[in-house]
Amino acid sequence: MASEKTIDKTAKPLIDKAKRDEVELVWDRFEKQGDKCNFGELGICCKNCTMGPCRLTHPSLPIYLRVGPHAAKANKGVCGAGYDTLVARNLSRAIAAGAAAHSDHGRDIAHTLLLTAENKASGYEIKDEGKLKALAAEFGIETTGKDKNVIAKELALAVLDEFGMVKGALQFVERAPEVRQKLWKDLGIIPRGVDREIVEMMHRTHIGVDNDYANLILHGLRTSLSDGWGGSMIATELSDVLFGTPKPVTSRVNLGVLNEKEVNIVVHGHEPILSEMLAEAVNDPELVELAKMEGATGINLCGMCCTANELLMRRGIPVAGNFLDQELAVVTGAVEAMVVDVQCIMPSLGDVAKCYHTLFISTSPKAKFPSAEHIEFDDENGFDIAKGIVKRAILNFKNRNPGRVLIPPDPVDMMAGFSAEAIIAALGGSLTPLIDAIKEGKIRGIAALVGCNNPKVVQDKNHVEMTKALIKNDILVVETGCSAIACAKAGLLLPDAADMAGEGLKSLCKSLGIPPVLHMGSCVDISRILVVVASIADELGVDISDLPVAAAAPEWMSEKAVSIGTYAVASGIFTLLGLPPAIMGSSNVVDLLTAGAEDIVGGKFAVETDPIKAAEMIIEVIDDKRKGLGL
Ligand code: SF4
Ligand code: MSK
């Protein structure tokens, strides 16, 4: 039943249509997996060398895995590694993979900035010169009297240096409160270079290297910090320089943003380098004319997942959906091209596209799909390649079968574009009104809801129910990624949604004309949240861990989410997960992450699958922090 899979009213009819069209979806494949691997869920399997794979016995395994000829009887791997080592190593590798994904995205943006500065990137320009100069100053680059391209080149090179090991500490670490920087220094977890921490983690988790779970997790914290205060922050800041710092915009969301009369192009993935050029190309008069000659009334570009968030934040381009909507967009039968770059792209899209007329176009040399048409994108020829992709889509319009089209009605209006700068502007030029509202108790605190969808959870349900419970209790919610899209679809990203909030939050939102749930961008833009909380902590003269703030990933699934959760905890933030990570096979690792971490870094993880109970836990933490501050 579609209603057991999603609360998205536009997804439901398409799940039913997929069944009629005999198209296999993510939920079908999930069911076909049968029982999950118990060893994998507990984190107690290892295939780091060919003496294994090794799997350990555990009291919570089902009986057939503990007794009998095929049962696992070992409590150590062949090399002697035990529960703590296996669990900590598996978790650490997930952190490294997540940090790598965000940071490689950041590196790509830095590379585009460099090519733009050298006039080698077609179609790109520096859109926020003010931010360029501010960042240059942060990196100690003299800007007086210099052309913006000269500054941009020096900045791009300085940022690219952050990936290796040059200065011994990432530049953006200095944005954290001093007391937090000192804590990281004392713990020896200041990130020394994005690549260095990730490479070192891969080294440590090789057979026979770091076998002390606490030591591994400590380096996991450092690796994640190289993402949050490194790669992700670089991605966000340099994207703002190139494409503009977001300001409040209005738009529409859900699968109903597809248009029956227009050529529909869905761009999906993460990096704005591709999507920004597509956004330019769809306005090319020749291409618009071609679309009309082909029988369409125009070209409709919309986004999916975090690429959607990038385009939405800066251009107000409509959002077709979040992670679990990607196949459904194709099932509408109305998408001429699904264009992808990197991350969170289901390989199944090729199979789904084959059932309709949709072109599935991959663009990144790092992310090829066997069933996709590959049109390689490079920023030196970005605009021309984007035009070529749009043309392919237009020429595919005639292949659409109107009898197989189902576009659900009623896209939902939304407001987005709340960068840190936009929030400060909305507050009248400083964070003081927000801090005063927190002090007065008008707002109890701030919760950041982030992360994905996961077919283990009814799509969007946890995001939406948790958010509603939080705003009702006067907690301002900031969101990114698929969480923000989920709440947008539920109408929570509108100023009128303030009517669902508690009296204090409602009055603040009404006076400022803002929603009670602020969309702060894509997954890498969680770095914007770090900047805001660091600024609030500085204003109050306290550490981030003292603030009435919390984070949650109610429906997370990706390794990037593991890295995000870890850097939130390492930054001193209580972080609630709506699904358990694969660590339950080591009570020591569980204790460290859900209790001991608080004594070390001031933040810790908790797991709660019920969204209402999860919201209650967050409220309790926020109230405790308020008490700690004497509020
Ligand atoms: Fe087994 Fe140790 Fe090899 Fe892992 S590293 S597969 S636990 S022998
Ligand atoms: S896109 S990482 S499914 S939030 Fe950033 Fe969504 Fe999660 Fe991908």
XYZ file of C-alpha atoms and ligand atoms in Angstrom:
647
model
C 0.000 0.000 0.000
C 1.347 3.387 -1.042
C 0.181 4.951 2.231
C 2.489 2.615 4.185
C 5.447 3.852 2.157
C 5.052 7.607 2.103
C 3.083 10.548 3.434
C 3.827 12.532 0.255
C 0.450 12.933 -1.452
C 2.112 13.206 -4.881
C 4.227 10.089 -4.364
C 1.274 7.825 -3.547
C -0.465 7.804 -6.977
C 2.896 7.278 -8.644
C 3.756 4.300 -6.446
C 0.445 2.826 -7.602
C 1.192 3.737 -11.222
C 4.603 2.043 -10.997
C 2.822 -1.134 -9.958
C 0.471 -0.898 -12.929
C 3.404 -0.173 -15.240
C 5.317 -3.128 -13.695
C 8.176 -0.888 -12.645
C 10.223 -2.017 -9.667
C 10.805 0.708 -7.074
C 13.101 1.112 -4.078
C 10.407 -0.230 -1.721
C 10.028 -3.411 -3.815
C 13.770 -4.031 -3.747
C 13.818 -3.345 -0.020
C 11.201 -6.036 0.534
C 13.094 -8.504 -1.652
C 16.119 -8.170 0.623
C 14.309 -10.347 3.157
C 15.804 -10.461 6.641
C 18.721 -8.108 7.090
C 22.181 -9.475 7.837
C 22.307 -9.563 11.619
C 26.102 -9.320 11.674
C 25.998 -6.271 9.430
C 23.347 -4.560 11.531
C 25.421 -5.066 14.683
C 28.619 -3.935 12.949
C 30.422 -7.178 13.803
C 31.544 -8.393 10.413
C 34.836 -7.499 8.792
C 36.240 -7.999 5.320
C 39.312 -5.826 5.647
C 41.591 -8.711 4.660
C 41.347 -12.082 2.927
C 41.884 -14.117 6.104
C 38.213 -13.177 6.516
C 35.500 -12.202 6.004
C 35.131 -12.639 9.758
C 31.932 -12.493 11.777
C 31.530 -12.673 15.521
C 28.917 -14.396 17.626
C 26.650 -12.181 19.708
C 23.842 -12.787 22.222
C 21.383 -10.743 20.154
C 21.869 -12.876 17.036
C 19.004 -15.250 16.215
C 19.510 -18.800 17.523
C 20.288 -20.327 14.104
C 23.306 -18.028 13.854
C 24.594 -19.027 17.291
C 24.006 -22.776 17.421
C 24.533 -25.442 14.789
C 27.051 -26.319 12.123
C 26.877 -22.972 10.283
C 26.745 -20.784 13.375
C 29.313 -18.078 14.100
C 31.229 -19.216 17.190
C 34.172 -16.812 17.241
C 34.461 -13.852 19.519
C 37.516 -12.642 17.622
C 38.406 -12.313 13.940
C 41.171 -14.496 12.489
C 43.674 -11.710 13.247
C 42.398 -11.405 16.817
C 40.346 -8.235 16.374
C 37.379 -8.183 18.767
C 33.959 -6.562 18.926
C 35.146 -3.074 19.766
C 37.713 -3.017 16.991
C 35.357 -4.326 14.321
C 32.559 -1.929 15.209
C 34.825 1.089 15.590
C 36.648 0.318 12.342
C 33.424 -0.073 10.366
C 32.007 3.138 11.766
C 35.264 4.977 11.153
C 35.354 3.930 7.511
C 31.802 5.203 7.075
C 32.833 8.557 8.545
C 35.800 8.691 6.171
C 33.613 7.875 3.151
C 31.051 10.515 4.096
C 33.723 13.138 4.724
C 35.333 12.222 1.396
C 32.074 12.701 -0.520
C 31.380 16.155 0.911
C 34.978 17.232 0.665
C 35.529 16.089 -2.893
C 32.471 18.173 -3.748
C 34.200 21.118 -2.026
C 37.383 20.504 -3.995
C 35.434 20.498 -7.274
C 33.952 23.905 -6.453
C 37.410 25.247 -5.558
C 38.683 23.967 -8.909
C 35.823 25.695 -10.743
C 36.629 28.918 -8.889
C 40.248 28.614 -10.019
C 39.265 28.069 -13.657
C 36.775 30.936 -13.451
C 39.476 33.233 -12.093
C 41.732 32.211 -14.979
C 38.938 32.821 -17.500
C 39.014 29.170 -18.455
C 35.519 28.204 -17.290
C 32.769 28.848 -19.801
C 29.620 30.392 -18.365
C 30.811 30.874 -14.764
C 31.404 34.208 -13.050
C 31.979 35.510 -9.552
C 28.564 36.547 -8.304
C 29.353 37.507 -4.708
C 32.421 39.720 -4.693
C 31.764 40.780 -1.101
C 31.983 37.202 0.106
C 35.052 36.612 -2.072
C 36.849 39.474 -0.323
C 35.681 38.437 3.134
C 36.950 34.891 2.566
C 40.208 36.170 1.119
C 40.726 38.235 4.271
C 40.057 35.135 6.370
C 42.818 33.348 4.468
C 45.203 36.289 4.917
C 45.037 37.356 1.265
C 45.496 41.062 0.594
C 42.597 42.384 -1.487
C 43.198 46.133 -1.717
C 43.489 47.322 -5.290
C 43.344 43.809 -6.696
C 41.096 42.642 -9.501
C 38.468 40.143 -8.359
C 39.901 37.424 -10.585
C 43.333 37.830 -9.037
C 41.818 37.549 -5.563
C 39.727 34.555 -6.658
C 42.793 32.761 -7.996
C 44.738 33.311 -4.774
C 41.748 32.213 -2.720
C 41.149 29.100 -4.830
C 44.795 28.073 -4.489
C 44.773 28.718 -0.732
C 41.610 26.641 -0.377
C 42.988 23.811 -2.499
C 45.931 23.759 -0.066
C 43.479 22.973 2.741
C 43.032 19.490 1.341
C 46.661 18.525 1.840
C 48.685 19.273 4.931
C 50.297 22.674 4.871
C 49.569 24.797 7.929
C 48.646 22.112 10.421
C 45.043 23.244 11.011
C 42.157 23.999 8.693
C 41.444 27.710 8.302
C 37.713 27.509 9.055
C 38.404 25.884 12.431
C 39.069 29.459 13.549
C 35.358 30.144 13.076
C 34.586 27.934 16.077
C 34.480 29.563 19.520
C 37.970 29.788 21.028
C 37.031 27.531 23.914
C 35.984 24.832 21.400
C 39.180 25.225 19.408
C 41.148 24.767 22.617
C 39.163 21.656 23.482
C 39.882 20.154 20.053
C 43.542 21.092 20.397
C 43.810 19.523 23.833
C 42.178 16.353 22.518
C 44.489 16.343 19.505
C 41.600 16.377 17.046
C 42.067 19.667 15.208
C 41.761 18.612 11.547
C 45.106 19.113 9.847
C 44.038 18.797 6.237
C 40.940 17.271 4.700
C 42.666 14.600 2.646
C 45.113 13.832 5.410
C 42.457 12.905 7.946
C 40.562 10.734 5.480
C 43.697 8.964 4.267
C 44.875 8.463 7.828
C 41.529 6.900 8.705
C 41.845 4.447 5.830
C 45.364 3.640 7.063
C 44.300 3.180 10.666
C 41.495 0.815 9.670
C 43.746 -1.425 7.570
C 44.418 -4.805 9.177
C 46.784 -4.589 12.064
C 46.980 -0.840 12.597
C 44.698 0.982 15.054
C 42.888 -1.572 17.214
C 41.926 0.687 20.114
C 38.269 1.601 19.650
C 38.532 4.871 21.548
C 41.591 5.931 19.569
C 39.810 5.073 16.323
C 36.722 7.034 17.285
C 38.784 10.003 18.383
C 40.271 10.088 14.905
C 36.725 9.607 13.563
C 35.832 12.878 15.294
C 38.828 14.587 13.689
C 37.957 13.177 10.267
C 34.362 14.365 10.568
C 35.541 17.831 11.644
C 37.570 17.986 8.431
C 34.196 17.629 6.690
C 31.997 20.023 8.690
C 34.575 22.741 9.288
C 36.510 21.813 6.126
C 35.209 20.222 2.947
C 31.531 21.041 3.438
C 32.232 24.603 4.563
C 34.520 25.089 1.564
C 31.766 23.781 -0.744
C 29.204 26.159 0.721
C 31.343 29.268 0.875
C 32.883 28.970 -2.580
C 29.502 28.096 -4.126
C 28.213 31.351 -2.662
C 31.142 33.219 -4.222
C 30.476 31.699 -7.640
C 26.708 31.464 -7.686
C 25.565 33.999 -5.107
C 24.785 33.857 -1.387
C 21.167 32.742 -0.938
C 18.467 35.214 0.031
C 14.851 34.349 0.847
C 13.044 33.056 -2.238
C 9.678 31.496 -2.884
C 9.112 28.434 -4.995
C 7.065 25.246 -5.287
C 7.694 21.653 -4.335
C 6.592 18.029 -4.950
C 6.182 15.898 -8.057
C 3.399 18.209 -9.182
C 6.014 20.759 -10.295
C 6.483 18.720 -13.468
C 4.600 20.294 -16.344
C 2.457 18.439 -18.843
C 2.992 20.964 -21.634
C 6.689 21.678 -21.192
C 9.922 19.786 -21.722
C 10.728 18.510 -18.218
C 14.359 18.211 -17.180
C 15.118 16.926 -13.682
C 18.630 17.552 -12.374
C 19.660 15.276 -9.546
C 22.760 14.903 -7.421
C 24.751 17.420 -5.449
C 27.170 19.828 -7.068
C 25.875 23.167 -8.356
C 28.585 23.286 -11.038
C 26.408 21.299 -13.467
C 22.981 22.467 -12.362
C 23.855 26.170 -12.517
C 24.848 25.791 -16.163
C 21.641 23.873 -16.921
C 19.699 26.701 -15.265
C 21.392 29.146 -17.655
C 20.943 26.897 -20.677
C 17.172 26.435 -20.273
C 16.790 30.198 -20.719
C 18.767 30.261 -23.958
C 16.368 31.849 -26.510
C 17.373 29.412 -29.259
C 16.619 26.433 -27.050
C 13.321 27.893 -25.867
C 12.413 28.403 -29.525
C 13.448 24.849 -30.345
C 11.222 23.544 -27.545
C 8.294 25.416 -29.067
C 9.081 24.044 -32.522
C 8.979 20.576 -30.997
C 5.470 21.181 -29.673
C 6.188 22.124 -26.054
C 5.240 25.454 -24.500
C 8.630 25.841 -22.819
C 11.359 24.151 -20.786
C 10.775 23.235 -17.160
C 13.922 22.627 -15.112
C 13.388 21.210 -11.656
C 15.611 19.633 -9.060
C 15.851 16.447 -7.025
C 17.650 15.970 -3.686
C 20.498 18.352 -2.857
C 21.045 19.681 -6.369
C 17.436 20.792 -6.044
C 18.327 22.580 -2.829
C 21.276 24.360 -4.469
C 19.086 25.643 -7.333
C 16.201 26.442 -5.025
C 18.285 28.446 -2.567
C 19.865 30.676 -5.199
C 17.322 30.734 -8.026
C 13.968 29.635 -6.605
C 13.853 26.752 -9.098
C 11.092 24.263 -8.180
C 11.892 21.040 -6.327
C 10.438 17.776 -7.643
C 11.269 15.811 -4.518
C 13.716 14.224 -2.142
C 15.647 10.946 -2.122
C 12.719 8.509 -2.376
C 11.025 10.563 -5.105
C 13.753 10.129 -7.714
C 12.319 7.017 -9.383
C 8.778 8.385 -9.107
C 9.697 11.457 -11.143
C 10.480 9.132 -14.065
C 7.301 7.116 -13.418
C 5.257 10.254 -14.209
C 6.144 9.499 -17.837
C 6.661 13.226 -18.301
C 10.411 13.591 -17.778
C 12.406 14.058 -20.959
C 15.765 13.863 -19.197
C 16.994 12.945 -15.733
C 20.452 14.513 -15.556
C 22.727 13.457 -12.710
C 26.164 14.217 -11.310
C 27.247 12.630 -8.015
C 25.827 11.185 -4.765
C 22.456 9.710 -3.788
C 21.603 8.714 -7.355
C 19.962 5.279 -7.412
C 21.500 3.059 -10.087
C 17.971 1.766 -10.645
C 17.138 5.003 -12.459
C 18.494 3.460 -15.648
C 16.055 0.555 -15.420
C 13.118 2.819 -14.562
C 13.999 5.207 -17.399
C 13.961 2.307 -19.875
C 10.278 1.738 -19.073
C 9.464 5.247 -20.303
C 10.936 7.645 -22.849
C 13.188 9.348 -20.275
C 16.843 9.895 -21.096
C 19.015 9.041 -18.094
C 22.124 11.185 -18.562
C 25.215 10.863 -16.371
C 27.750 13.684 -16.481
C 30.525 13.057 -13.977
C 33.622 10.988 -14.764
C 33.374 9.898 -11.112
C 29.824 8.551 -11.403
C 28.999 6.430 -14.420
C 25.960 4.155 -14.657
C 25.843 1.158 -16.990
C 22.444 2.105 -18.361
C 22.982 5.840 -18.691
C 23.931 7.913 -21.673
C 27.159 9.597 -20.566
C 27.687 13.202 -21.594
C 30.798 14.213 -19.740
C 30.631 17.606 -18.112
C 33.652 19.817 -17.631
C 33.627 23.354 -16.375
C 35.892 24.603 -19.165
C 33.028 23.985 -21.595
C 30.226 24.007 -19.027
C 27.689 26.199 -20.797
C 28.021 24.507 -24.189
C 27.742 21.026 -22.660
C 24.685 22.119 -20.677
C 23.103 23.460 -23.874
C 23.788 20.136 -25.581
C 22.071 18.255 -22.733
C 19.039 20.551 -22.848
C 18.829 20.069 -26.623
C 18.862 16.274 -26.196
C 15.955 16.613 -23.764
C 13.980 18.878 -26.088
C 14.389 16.506 -29.010
C 13.101 13.721 -26.771
C 9.793 15.535 -26.121
C 8.184 13.975 -29.200
C 8.833 10.517 -27.743
C 6.629 11.168 -24.714
C 3.505 9.010 -24.685
C 0.686 11.231 -23.366
C -1.347 8.130 -22.537
C 1.275 7.101 -19.971
C 1.623 10.482 -18.277
C 0.459 11.067 -14.717
C 1.509 14.301 -13.067
C -0.079 14.641 -9.623
C -1.806 17.985 -9.022
C -1.166 20.681 -6.437
C 2.467 21.570 -5.938
C 2.997 23.182 -2.547
C 4.326 26.725 -2.122
C 7.437 27.188 -0.053
C 10.013 29.715 1.126
C 13.746 28.956 1.212
C 17.079 30.772 0.900
C 17.997 31.159 4.585
C 21.765 31.372 4.469
C 23.416 32.640 7.660
C 23.639 36.050 5.976
C 19.934 35.943 5.052
C 18.933 35.032 8.609
C 20.965 37.927 9.966
C 19.392 40.259 7.393
C 15.886 39.021 8.278
C 16.673 39.770 11.924
C 17.588 43.346 11.042
C 21.381 43.055 10.741
C 22.485 40.953 13.706
C 21.689 37.791 15.603
C 20.781 39.825 18.681
C 16.967 39.652 18.216
C 17.219 35.850 17.939
C 19.456 35.621 20.986
C 17.105 37.935 22.909
C 14.157 35.746 21.909
C 16.031 32.714 23.249
C 16.926 34.553 26.463
C 13.330 35.686 26.980
C 12.072 32.161 26.358
C 10.040 33.230 23.330
C 12.086 30.614 21.549
C 13.166 27.699 23.707
C 16.038 26.768 21.424
C 17.050 25.727 17.935
C 16.918 22.253 16.397
C 18.622 21.350 13.133
C 16.870 18.572 11.220
C 18.879 17.139 8.370
C 19.456 14.055 6.276
C 17.822 11.641 3.951
C 14.827 9.393 3.379
C 15.131 5.680 4.025
C 12.657 2.980 2.918
C 12.860 1.608 6.466
C 10.749 4.630 7.449
C 7.489 5.892 5.902
C 8.815 8.599 3.591
C 8.931 12.045 5.242
C 6.877 10.942 8.276
C 9.620 11.269 10.871
C 10.874 14.578 9.461
C 7.413 16.109 9.434
C 6.094 14.776 12.749
C 9.260 15.700 14.600
C 9.326 19.171 13.086
C 5.680 19.800 13.964
C 6.247 18.682 17.556
C 9.305 20.918 17.878
C 7.791 24.116 16.485
C 4.684 23.555 18.615
C 7.030 23.726 21.592
C 8.604 27.007 20.481
C 11.724 25.463 19.036
C 12.931 27.149 15.881
C 13.780 24.453 13.339
C 16.486 24.875 10.714
C 16.751 22.253 8.008
C 18.838 21.132 5.062
C 18.916 18.328 2.514
C 16.045 15.905 2.092
C 14.660 16.830 5.522
C 13.969 20.374 4.316
C 12.283 19.036 1.173
C 10.110 16.691 3.265
C 8.878 19.575 5.417
C 8.448 21.818 2.386
C 6.141 19.205 0.848
C 4.131 19.246 4.089
C 3.695 23.027 3.879
C 5.906 23.778 6.871
C 8.240 26.123 4.992
C 5.670 28.873 4.652
C 5.224 31.914 6.895
C 1.631 30.743 7.527
C 2.982 27.559 9.108
C 3.781 29.794 12.092
C 0.154 29.192 13.062
C 1.224 25.648 13.972
C 3.960 26.952 16.264
C 3.848 27.783 19.951
C 2.913 31.357 20.857
C 6.493 32.608 21.269
C 7.868 31.234 18.004
C 4.662 32.210 16.228
C 4.960 35.848 17.273
C 8.628 36.020 16.226
C 7.868 34.473 12.816
C 4.867 36.726 12.249
C 6.854 39.847 13.122
C 9.642 38.881 10.704
C 7.453 37.270 8.027
C 9.454 34.045 8.127
C 8.427 30.383 8.414
C 9.025 28.523 11.702
C 11.170 26.095 9.705
C 14.075 27.717 7.888
C 15.540 26.029 4.821
C 19.309 26.525 4.994
C 20.300 24.546 1.901
C 21.902 21.308 0.808
C 23.782 18.746 2.901
C 27.093 20.627 2.648
C 25.209 23.715 3.852
C 24.953 22.213 7.321
C 28.157 24.204 7.588
C 25.903 27.293 7.545
C 24.278 25.962 10.715
C 27.716 25.568 12.315
C 28.502 29.192 11.467
C 25.240 30.394 13.054
C 25.642 28.391 16.268
C 29.298 29.425 16.559
C 28.263 33.078 16.224
C 25.533 32.684 18.868
C 28.021 31.010 21.227
C 30.514 33.829 20.652
C 27.843 36.474 21.315
C 26.951 34.782 24.594
C 30.584 34.101 25.495
C 29.996 30.356 25.848
C 30.813 27.158 23.974
C 28.512 25.561 21.369
C 27.877 22.714 23.815
C 26.329 25.196 26.263
C 23.674 26.381 23.822
C 20.045 25.201 23.763
C 20.558 23.596 20.364
C 20.259 20.028 19.093
C 20.443 18.160 15.802
C 18.554 15.226 14.329
C 18.709 12.979 11.278
C 15.278 11.315 11.489
C 15.438 9.207 8.291
C 19.157 9.063 7.528
C 20.738 6.469 5.285
C 24.057 7.671 3.809
C 27.675 7.557 4.965
C 27.634 11.336 4.585
C 25.014 11.403 7.334
C 27.391 9.417 9.573
C 30.060 12.042 9.044
C 27.572 14.883 9.610
C 26.264 13.376 12.857
C 29.812 12.854 14.064
C 30.977 16.404 13.375
C 27.826 17.731 15.051
C 28.679 15.712 18.173
C 32.355 16.727 17.944
C 31.186 20.334 17.756
C 29.317 19.867 21.055
C 25.790 19.238 19.748
C 23.362 16.594 21.028
C 22.466 14.569 17.913
C 19.484 12.302 17.611
C 19.342 9.524 15.020
C 15.989 8.166 13.850
C 17.589 4.878 12.808
C 20.293 3.043 14.746
C 23.794 2.993 13.271
C 25.576 -0.375 12.930
C 27.365 -0.182 16.273
C 25.222 -2.259 18.618
C 27.728 -5.133 18.535
C 30.066 -3.231 20.854
C 28.717 -1.985 24.151
C 31.917 0.005 24.629
C 31.426 1.899 21.366
C 27.739 2.447 22.153
C 28.614 3.773 25.625
C 31.296 6.046 24.238
C 29.060 7.596 21.597
C 25.858 7.878 23.632
C 27.322 8.822 27.011
C 31.104 9.172 27.318
C 31.349 11.547 24.361
C 29.465 14.178 26.334
C 32.256 14.344 28.919
C 34.839 14.612 26.176
C 33.336 16.940 23.560
C 30.071 18.112 25.163
C 27.894 16.410 22.550
C 26.583 12.875 22.223
C 24.381 10.652 20.087
C 20.978 9.231 20.964
C 18.750 6.909 18.953
C 14.964 7.146 18.939
C 12.816 5.783 16.141
C 9.544 7.356 17.317
C 9.472 10.960 16.040
C 7.362 12.298 18.879
C 9.535 10.707 21.552
C 12.560 11.979 19.634
C 11.176 15.516 19.735
C 10.571 15.127 23.486
C 14.184 14.066 23.985
C 15.371 17.127 22.091
C 13.102 19.400 24.117
C 14.484 17.908 27.325
C 18.073 18.482 26.200
C 17.259 22.049 25.159
C 15.588 22.764 28.514
C 18.614 21.365 30.357
C 20.930 23.608 28.363
C 18.718 26.591 29.150
C 18.984 25.777 32.838
C 22.752 25.513 32.484
C 22.811 29.032 31.056
C 20.544 30.270 33.841
C 17.677 30.949 31.416
Fe 39.087 -10.941 9.875
Fe 40.944 -9.396 11.039
Fe 40.937 -9.747 8.375
Fe 38.985 -8.316 9.534
S 41.131 -7.771 9.459
S 38.757 -9.867 7.933
S 38.753 -9.393 11.502
S 41.274 -11.316 9.929
S 20.618 14.368 -0.828
S 22.741 12.568 1.615
S 19.660 11.574 0.538
S 19.886 14.291 2.593
Fe 21.976 15.454 0.145
Fe 19.234 13.648 0.628
Fe 20.742 12.316 2.297
Fe 21.430 12.462 -0.175
